[in-house]
PDB file of C-alpha atoms in Angstrom:
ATOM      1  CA  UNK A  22       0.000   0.000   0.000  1.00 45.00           C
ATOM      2  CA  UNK A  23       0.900   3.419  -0.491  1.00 51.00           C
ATOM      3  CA  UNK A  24      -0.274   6.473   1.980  1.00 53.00           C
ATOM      4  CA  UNK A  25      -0.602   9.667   0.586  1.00 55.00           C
ATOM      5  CA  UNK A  26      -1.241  13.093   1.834  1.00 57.00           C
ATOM      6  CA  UNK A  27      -2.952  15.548  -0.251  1.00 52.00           C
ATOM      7  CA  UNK A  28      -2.940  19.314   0.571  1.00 52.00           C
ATOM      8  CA  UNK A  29      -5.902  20.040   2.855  1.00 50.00           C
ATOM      9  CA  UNK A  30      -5.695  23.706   1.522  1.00 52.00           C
ATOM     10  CA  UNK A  31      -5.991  23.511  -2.134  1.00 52.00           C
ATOM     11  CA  UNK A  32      -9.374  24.113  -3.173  1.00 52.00           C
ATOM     12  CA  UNK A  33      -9.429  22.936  -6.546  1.00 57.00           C
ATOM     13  CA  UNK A  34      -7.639  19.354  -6.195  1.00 66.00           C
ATOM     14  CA  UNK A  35      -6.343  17.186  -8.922  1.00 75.00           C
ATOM     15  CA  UNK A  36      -7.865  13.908  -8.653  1.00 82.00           C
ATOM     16  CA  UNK A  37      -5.419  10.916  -9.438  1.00 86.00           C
ATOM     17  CA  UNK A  38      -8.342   8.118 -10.189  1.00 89.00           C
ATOM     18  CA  UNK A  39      -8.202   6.466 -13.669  1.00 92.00           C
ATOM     19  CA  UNK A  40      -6.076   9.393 -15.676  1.00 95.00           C
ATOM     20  CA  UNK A  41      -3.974   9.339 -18.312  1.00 97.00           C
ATOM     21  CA  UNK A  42      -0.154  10.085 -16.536  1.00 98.00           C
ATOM     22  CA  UNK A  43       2.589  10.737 -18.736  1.00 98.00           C
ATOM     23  CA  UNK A  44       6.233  10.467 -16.368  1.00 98.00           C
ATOM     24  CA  UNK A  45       8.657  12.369 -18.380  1.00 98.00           C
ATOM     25  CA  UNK A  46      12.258  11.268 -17.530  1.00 98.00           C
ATOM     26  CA  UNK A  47      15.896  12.137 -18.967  1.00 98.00           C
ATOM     27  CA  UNK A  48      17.495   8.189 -18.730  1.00 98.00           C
ATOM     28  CA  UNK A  49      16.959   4.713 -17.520  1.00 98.00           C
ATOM     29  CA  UNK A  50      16.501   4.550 -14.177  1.00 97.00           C
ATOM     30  CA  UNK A  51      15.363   7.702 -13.871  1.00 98.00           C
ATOM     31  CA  UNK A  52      11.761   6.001 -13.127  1.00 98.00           C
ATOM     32  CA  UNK A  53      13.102   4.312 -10.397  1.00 97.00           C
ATOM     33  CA  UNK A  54      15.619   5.988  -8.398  1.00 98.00           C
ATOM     34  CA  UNK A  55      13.801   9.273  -7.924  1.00 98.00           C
ATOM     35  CA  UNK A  56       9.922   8.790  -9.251  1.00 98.00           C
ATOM     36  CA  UNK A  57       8.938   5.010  -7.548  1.00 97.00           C
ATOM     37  CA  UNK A  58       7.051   6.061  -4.480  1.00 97.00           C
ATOM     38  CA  UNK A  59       4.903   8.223  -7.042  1.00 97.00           C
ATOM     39  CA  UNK A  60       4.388   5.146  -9.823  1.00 97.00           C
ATOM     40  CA  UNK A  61       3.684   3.066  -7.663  1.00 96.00           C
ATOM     41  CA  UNK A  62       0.689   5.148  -5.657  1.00 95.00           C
ATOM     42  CA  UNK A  63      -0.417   6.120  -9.511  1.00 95.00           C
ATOM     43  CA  UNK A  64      -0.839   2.302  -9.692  1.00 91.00           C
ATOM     44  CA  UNK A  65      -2.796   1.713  -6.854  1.00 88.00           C
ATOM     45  CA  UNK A  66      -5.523   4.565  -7.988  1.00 91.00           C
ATOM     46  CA  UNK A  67      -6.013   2.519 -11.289  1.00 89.00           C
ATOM     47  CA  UNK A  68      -4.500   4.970 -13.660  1.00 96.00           C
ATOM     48  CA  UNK A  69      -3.087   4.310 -17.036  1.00 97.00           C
ATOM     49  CA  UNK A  70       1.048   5.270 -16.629  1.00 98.00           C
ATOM     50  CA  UNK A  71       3.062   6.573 -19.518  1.00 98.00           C
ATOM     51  CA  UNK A  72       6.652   6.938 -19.649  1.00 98.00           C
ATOM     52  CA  UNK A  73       8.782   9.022 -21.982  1.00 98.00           C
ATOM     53  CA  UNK A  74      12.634   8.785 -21.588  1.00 98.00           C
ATOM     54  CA  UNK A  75      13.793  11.283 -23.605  1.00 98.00           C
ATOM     55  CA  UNK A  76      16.956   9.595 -23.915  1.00 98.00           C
ATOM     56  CA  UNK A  77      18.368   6.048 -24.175  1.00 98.00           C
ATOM     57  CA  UNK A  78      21.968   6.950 -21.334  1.00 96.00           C
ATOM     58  CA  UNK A  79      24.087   6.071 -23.714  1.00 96.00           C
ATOM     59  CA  UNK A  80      27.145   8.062 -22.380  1.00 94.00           C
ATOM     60  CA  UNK A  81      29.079   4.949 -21.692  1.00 93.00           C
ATOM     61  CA  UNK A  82      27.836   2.755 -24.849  1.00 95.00           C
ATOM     62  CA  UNK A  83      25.350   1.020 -22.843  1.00 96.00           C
ATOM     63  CA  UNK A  84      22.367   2.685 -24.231  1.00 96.00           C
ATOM     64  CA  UNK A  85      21.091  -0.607 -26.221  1.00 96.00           C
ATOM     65  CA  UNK A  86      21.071  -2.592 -22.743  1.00 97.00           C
ATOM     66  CA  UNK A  87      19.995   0.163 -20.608  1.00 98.00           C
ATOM     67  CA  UNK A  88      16.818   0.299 -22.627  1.00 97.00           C
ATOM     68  CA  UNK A  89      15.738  -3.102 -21.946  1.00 98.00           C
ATOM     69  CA  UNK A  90      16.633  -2.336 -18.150  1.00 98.00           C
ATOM     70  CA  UNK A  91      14.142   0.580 -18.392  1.00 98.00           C
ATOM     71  CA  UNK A  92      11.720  -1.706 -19.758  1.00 98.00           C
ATOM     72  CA  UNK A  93      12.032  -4.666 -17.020  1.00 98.00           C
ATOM     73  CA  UNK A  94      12.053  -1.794 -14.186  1.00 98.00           C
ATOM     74  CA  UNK A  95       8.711  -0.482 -15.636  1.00 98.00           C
ATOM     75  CA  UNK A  96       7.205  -3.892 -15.556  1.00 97.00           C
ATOM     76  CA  UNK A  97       7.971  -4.397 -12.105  1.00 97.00           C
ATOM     77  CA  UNK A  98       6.628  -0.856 -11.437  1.00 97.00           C
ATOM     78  CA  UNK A  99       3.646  -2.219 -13.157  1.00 96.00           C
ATOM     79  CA  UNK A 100       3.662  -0.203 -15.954  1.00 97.00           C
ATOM     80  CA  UNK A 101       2.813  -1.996 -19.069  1.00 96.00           C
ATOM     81  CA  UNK A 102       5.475  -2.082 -21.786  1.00 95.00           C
ATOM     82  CA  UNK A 103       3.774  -0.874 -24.411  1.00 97.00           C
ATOM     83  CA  UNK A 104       3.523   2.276 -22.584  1.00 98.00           C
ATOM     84  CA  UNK A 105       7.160   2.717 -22.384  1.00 98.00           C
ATOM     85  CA  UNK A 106       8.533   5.051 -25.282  1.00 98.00           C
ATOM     86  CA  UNK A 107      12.248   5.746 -25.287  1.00 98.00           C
ATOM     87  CA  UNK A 108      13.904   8.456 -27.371  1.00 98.00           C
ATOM     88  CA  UNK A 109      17.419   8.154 -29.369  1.00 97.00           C
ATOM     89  CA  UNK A 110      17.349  11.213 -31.068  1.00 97.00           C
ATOM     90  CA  UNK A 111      21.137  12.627 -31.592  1.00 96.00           C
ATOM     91  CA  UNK A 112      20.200  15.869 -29.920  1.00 97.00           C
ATOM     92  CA  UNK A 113      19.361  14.700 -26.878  1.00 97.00           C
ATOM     93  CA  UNK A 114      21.655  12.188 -26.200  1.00 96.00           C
ATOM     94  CA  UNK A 115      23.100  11.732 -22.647  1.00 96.00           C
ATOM     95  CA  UNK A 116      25.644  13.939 -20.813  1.00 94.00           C
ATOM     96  CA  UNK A 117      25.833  16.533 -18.522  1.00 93.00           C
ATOM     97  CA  UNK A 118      27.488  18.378 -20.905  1.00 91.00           C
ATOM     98  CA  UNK A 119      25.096  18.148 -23.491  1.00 92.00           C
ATOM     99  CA  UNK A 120      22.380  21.033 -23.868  1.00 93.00           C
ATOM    100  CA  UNK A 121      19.044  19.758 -24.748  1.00 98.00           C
ATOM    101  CA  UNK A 122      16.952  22.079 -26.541  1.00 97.00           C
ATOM    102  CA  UNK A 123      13.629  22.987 -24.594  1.00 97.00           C
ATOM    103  CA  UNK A 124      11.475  23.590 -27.706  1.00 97.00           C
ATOM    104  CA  UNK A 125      12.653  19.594 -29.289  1.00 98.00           C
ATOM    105  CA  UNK A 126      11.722  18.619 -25.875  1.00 98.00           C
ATOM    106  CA  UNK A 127       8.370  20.531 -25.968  1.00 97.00           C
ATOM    107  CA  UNK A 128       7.517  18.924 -29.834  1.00 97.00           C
ATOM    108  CA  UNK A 129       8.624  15.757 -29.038  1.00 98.00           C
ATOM    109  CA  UNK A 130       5.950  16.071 -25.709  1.00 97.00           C
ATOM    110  CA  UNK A 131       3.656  17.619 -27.795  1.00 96.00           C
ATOM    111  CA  UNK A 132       3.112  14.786 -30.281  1.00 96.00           C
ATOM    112  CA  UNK A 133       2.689  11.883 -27.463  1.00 97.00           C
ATOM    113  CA  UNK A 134       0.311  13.788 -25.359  1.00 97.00           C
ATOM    114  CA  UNK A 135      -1.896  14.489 -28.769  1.00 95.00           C
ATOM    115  CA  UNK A 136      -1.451  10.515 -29.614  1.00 96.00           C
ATOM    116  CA  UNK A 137      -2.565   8.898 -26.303  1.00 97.00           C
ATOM    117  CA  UNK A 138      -4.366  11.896 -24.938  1.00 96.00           C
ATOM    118  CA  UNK A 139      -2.371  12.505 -21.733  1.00 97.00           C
ATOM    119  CA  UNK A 140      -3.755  14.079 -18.732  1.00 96.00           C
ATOM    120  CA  UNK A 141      -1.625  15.055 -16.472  1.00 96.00           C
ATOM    121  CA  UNK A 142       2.651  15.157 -16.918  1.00 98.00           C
ATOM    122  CA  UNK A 143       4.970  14.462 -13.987  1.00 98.00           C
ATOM    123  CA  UNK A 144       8.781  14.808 -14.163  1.00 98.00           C
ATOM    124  CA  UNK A 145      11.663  16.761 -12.274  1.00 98.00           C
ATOM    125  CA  UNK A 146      11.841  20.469 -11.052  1.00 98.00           C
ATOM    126  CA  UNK A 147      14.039  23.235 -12.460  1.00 97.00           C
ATOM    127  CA  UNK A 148      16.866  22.133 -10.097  1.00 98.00           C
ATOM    128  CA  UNK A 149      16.504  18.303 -11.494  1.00 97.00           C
ATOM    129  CA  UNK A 150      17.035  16.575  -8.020  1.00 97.00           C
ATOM    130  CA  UNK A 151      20.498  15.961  -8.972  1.00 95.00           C
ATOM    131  CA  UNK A 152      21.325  19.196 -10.346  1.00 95.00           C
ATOM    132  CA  UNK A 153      22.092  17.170 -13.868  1.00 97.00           C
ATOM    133  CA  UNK A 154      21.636  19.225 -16.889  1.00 97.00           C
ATOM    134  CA  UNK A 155      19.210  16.725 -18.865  1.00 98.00           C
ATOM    135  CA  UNK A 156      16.683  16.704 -15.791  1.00 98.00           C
ATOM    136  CA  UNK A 157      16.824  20.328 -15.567  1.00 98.00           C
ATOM    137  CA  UNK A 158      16.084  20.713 -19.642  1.00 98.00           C
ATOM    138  CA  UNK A 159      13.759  17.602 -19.033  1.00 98.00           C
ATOM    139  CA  UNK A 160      11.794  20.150 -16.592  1.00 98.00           C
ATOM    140  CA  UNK A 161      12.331  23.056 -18.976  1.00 98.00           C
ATOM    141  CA  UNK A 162      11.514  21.600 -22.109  1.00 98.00           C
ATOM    142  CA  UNK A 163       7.604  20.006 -20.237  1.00 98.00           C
ATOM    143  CA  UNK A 164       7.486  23.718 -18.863  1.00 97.00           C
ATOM    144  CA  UNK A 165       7.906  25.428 -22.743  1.00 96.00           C
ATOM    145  CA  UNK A 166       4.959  22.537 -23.428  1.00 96.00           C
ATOM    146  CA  UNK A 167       2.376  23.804 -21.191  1.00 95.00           C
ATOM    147  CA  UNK A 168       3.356  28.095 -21.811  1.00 92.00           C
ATOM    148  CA  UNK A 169       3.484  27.621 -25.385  1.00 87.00           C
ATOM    149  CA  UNK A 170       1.501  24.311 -27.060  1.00 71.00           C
ATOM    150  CA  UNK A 171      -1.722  24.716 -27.854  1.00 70.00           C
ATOM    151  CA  UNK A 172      -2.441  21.125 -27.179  1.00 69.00           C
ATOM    152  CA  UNK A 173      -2.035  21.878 -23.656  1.00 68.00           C
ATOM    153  CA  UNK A 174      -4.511  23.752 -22.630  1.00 74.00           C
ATOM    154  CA  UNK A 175      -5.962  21.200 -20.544  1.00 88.00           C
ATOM    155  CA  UNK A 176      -2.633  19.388 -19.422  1.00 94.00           C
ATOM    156  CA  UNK A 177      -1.839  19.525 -15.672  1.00 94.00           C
ATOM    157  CA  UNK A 178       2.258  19.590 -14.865  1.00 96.00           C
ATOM    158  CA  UNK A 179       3.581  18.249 -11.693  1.00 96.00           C
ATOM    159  CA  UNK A 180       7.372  18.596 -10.918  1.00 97.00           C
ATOM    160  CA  UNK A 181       9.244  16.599  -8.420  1.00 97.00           C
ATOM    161  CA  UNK A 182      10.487  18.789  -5.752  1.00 95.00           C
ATOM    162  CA  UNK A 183      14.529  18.413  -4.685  1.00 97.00           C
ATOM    163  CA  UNK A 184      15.682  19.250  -1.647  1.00 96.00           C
ATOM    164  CA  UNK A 185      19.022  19.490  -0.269  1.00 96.00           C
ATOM    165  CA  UNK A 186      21.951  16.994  -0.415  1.00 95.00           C
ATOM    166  CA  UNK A 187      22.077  16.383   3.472  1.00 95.00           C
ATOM    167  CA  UNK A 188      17.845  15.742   3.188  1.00 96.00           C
ATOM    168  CA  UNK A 189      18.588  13.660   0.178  1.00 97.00           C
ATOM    169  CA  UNK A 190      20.380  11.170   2.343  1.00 97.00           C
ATOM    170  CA  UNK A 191      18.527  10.331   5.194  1.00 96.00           C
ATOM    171  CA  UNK A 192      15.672   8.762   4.055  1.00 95.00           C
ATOM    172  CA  UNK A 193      12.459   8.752   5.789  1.00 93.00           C
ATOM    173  CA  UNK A 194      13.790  10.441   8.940  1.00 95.00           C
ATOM    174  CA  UNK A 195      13.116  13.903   6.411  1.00 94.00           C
ATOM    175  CA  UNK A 196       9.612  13.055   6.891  1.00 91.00           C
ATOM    176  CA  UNK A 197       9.224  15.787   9.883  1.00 90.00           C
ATOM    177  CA  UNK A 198      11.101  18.345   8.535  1.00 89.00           C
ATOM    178  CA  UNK A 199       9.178  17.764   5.167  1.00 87.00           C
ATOM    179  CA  UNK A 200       5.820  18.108   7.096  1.00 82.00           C
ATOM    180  CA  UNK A 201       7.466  21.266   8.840  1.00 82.00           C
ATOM    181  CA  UNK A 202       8.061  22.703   5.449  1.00 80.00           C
ATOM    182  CA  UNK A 203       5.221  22.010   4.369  1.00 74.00           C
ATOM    183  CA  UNK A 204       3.243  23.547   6.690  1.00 62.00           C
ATOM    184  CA  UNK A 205       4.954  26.894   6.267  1.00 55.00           C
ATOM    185  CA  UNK A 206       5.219  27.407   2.684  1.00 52.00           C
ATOM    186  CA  UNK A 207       2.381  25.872   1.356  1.00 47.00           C
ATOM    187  CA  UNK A 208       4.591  24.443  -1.528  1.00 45.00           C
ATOM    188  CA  UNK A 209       3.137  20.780  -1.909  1.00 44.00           C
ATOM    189  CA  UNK A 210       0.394  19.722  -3.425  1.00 75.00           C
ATOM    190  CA  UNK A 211       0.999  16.007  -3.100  1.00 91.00           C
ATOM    191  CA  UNK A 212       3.395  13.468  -0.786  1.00 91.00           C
ATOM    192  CA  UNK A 213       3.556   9.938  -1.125  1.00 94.00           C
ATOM    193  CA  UNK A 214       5.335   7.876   1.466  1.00 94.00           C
ATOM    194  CA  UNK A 215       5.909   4.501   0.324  1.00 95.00           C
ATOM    195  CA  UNK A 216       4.960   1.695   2.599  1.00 93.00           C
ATOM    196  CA  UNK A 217       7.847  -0.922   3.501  1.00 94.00           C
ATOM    197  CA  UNK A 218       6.728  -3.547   0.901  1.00 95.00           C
ATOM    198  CA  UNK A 219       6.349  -0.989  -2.054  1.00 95.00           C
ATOM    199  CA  UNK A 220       9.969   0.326  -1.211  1.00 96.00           C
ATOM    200  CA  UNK A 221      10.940  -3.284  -1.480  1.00 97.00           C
ATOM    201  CA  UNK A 222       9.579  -3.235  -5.126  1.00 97.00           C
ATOM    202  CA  UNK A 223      11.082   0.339  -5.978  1.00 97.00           C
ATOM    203  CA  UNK A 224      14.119  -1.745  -4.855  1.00 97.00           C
ATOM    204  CA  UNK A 225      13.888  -4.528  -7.287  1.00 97.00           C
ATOM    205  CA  UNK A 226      13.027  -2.218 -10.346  1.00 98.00           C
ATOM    206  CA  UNK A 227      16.284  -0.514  -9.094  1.00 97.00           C
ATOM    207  CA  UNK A 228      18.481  -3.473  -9.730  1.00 96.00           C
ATOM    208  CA  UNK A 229      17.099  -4.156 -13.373  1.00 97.00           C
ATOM    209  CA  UNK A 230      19.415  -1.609 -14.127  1.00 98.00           C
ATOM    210  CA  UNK A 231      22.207  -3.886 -13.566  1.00 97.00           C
ATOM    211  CA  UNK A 232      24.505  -1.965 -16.175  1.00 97.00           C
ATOM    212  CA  UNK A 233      23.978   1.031 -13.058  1.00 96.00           C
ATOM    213  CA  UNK A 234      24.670  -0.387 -10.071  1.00 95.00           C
ATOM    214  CA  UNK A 235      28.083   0.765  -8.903  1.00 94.00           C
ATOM    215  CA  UNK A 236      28.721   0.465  -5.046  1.00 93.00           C
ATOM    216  CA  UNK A 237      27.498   3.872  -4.531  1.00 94.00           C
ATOM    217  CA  UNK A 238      24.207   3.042  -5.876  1.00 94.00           C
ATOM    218  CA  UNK A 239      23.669   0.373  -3.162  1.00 95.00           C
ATOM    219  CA  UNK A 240      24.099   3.371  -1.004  1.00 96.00           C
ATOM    220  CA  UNK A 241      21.530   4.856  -2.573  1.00 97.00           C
ATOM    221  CA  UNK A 242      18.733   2.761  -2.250  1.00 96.00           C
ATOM    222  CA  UNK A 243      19.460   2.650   1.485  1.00 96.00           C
ATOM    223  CA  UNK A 244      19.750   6.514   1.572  1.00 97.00           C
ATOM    224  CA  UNK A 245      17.694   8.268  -0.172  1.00 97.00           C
ATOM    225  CA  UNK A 246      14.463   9.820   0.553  1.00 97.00           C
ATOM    226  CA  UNK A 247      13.577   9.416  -3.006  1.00 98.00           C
ATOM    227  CA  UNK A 248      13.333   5.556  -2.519  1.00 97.00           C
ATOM    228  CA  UNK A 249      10.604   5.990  -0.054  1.00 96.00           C
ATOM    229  CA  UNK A 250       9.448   9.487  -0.312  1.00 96.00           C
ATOM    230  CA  UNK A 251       7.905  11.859  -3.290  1.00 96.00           C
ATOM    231  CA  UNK A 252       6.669  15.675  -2.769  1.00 93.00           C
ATOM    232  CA  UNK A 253       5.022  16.734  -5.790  1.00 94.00           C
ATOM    233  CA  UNK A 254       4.046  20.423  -6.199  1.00 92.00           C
ATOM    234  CA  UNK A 255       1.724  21.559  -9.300  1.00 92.00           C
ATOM    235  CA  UNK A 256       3.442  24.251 -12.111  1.00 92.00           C
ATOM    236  CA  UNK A 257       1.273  27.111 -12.493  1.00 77.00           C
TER     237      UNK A 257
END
């Protein structure tokens, strides 16, 4: 099970029962190592999941096998396959010292919310979690989407908010200083907490990517708040 806390104070809430949610990441295991707690409550509300990787991390030459990791991580996510659309375009390939145009990003988004009629869009903030450049254009490029498309009229953006490196790291023990925030800024319009067996299965979709998992990335999966914890805020 996943628990979930909606913002008492927003009036006009989003409601997260049987919609069309398109996750917009930058690589492979992007969907797992910072979005899992968020799939996985999306899941439980019966809602058809999307995911667009907008490219296929091929920085080291393992793009070819980290798309079939992406595609056995989503299907323990339960996220059906056929709803998994990666991108190998050669201006957007991975590297944090490759700029990704925001308007590609925006047409690419364009056409697959048009094609399978997305409702709602979730992917990172303009700080990218991990400060890399292709979540930050990821964000940028879904952000030129919704100011400029006029397919999106009716398209509802979510961005994943990041928080600081020593809040990163100490998994659910942020949970009181992320109610504390909360509760003074009025930033959040949606939390999910993960329950012990659904961080157990953000686990396992982890180590698909078995191209990625370098001793620090054990680390990670032990550490991080994003393995257990998601605070979602709408963009205006």
């Amino acid at each position: 099970m996943i628990y979930y806390i909606i913002n008492n104070n927003n009036k006009n809430k989003v409601q997260l029962n049987e919609r069309k949610i398109l996750l917009i990441i930058s690589h492979p295991d992007d969907e797992c190592m910072f979005f899992g707690p968020t799939l996985l409550f999306l899941q439980n509300r019966k809602n058809q999941i999307h995911v667009l990787c907008l490219s296929i991390g091929n920085e080291s030459g393992l793009g070819e096998i980290r798309k079939n990791e992406l595609k056995s991580s989503c299907k323990i996510l339960g996220i059906d396959t056929e709803n998994v659309n990666i991108i190998d375009h050669s201006l957007l390939q991975d590297g944090p010292k490759i700029n990704w145009s925001h308007s590609l990003i925006s047409s690419i988004i364009s056409d697959y919310v048009t094609k399978h009629k997305i409702e709602i869009i979730i992917t990172f903030d303009e700080k990218g979690v991990s400060s890399h450049p292709n979540h930050i254009a990821t964000f940028n490029g879904a952000r030129h989407f919704i100011h400029s498309s006029t397919t999106s009229s009716n398209i509802i953006l979510y961005k994943l908010i990041t928080v600081s490196i020593l809040r990163k790291y100490i998994s659910i023990f942020d949970l009181p200083l992320t109610f504390i925030l909360k509760n003074q800024t009025n930033l959040n319009d949606f939390i999910f907490i993960s329950s012990f067996n659904n961080f157990i299965q953000a686990r396992k979709a982890m180590t698909s990517h078995q191209s990625q998992l370098v001793w620090f990335r054990h680390l990670y999966i032990l550490f991080s708040r994003y393995m257990i914890m998601n605070e979602l805020q709408l963009v205006n």
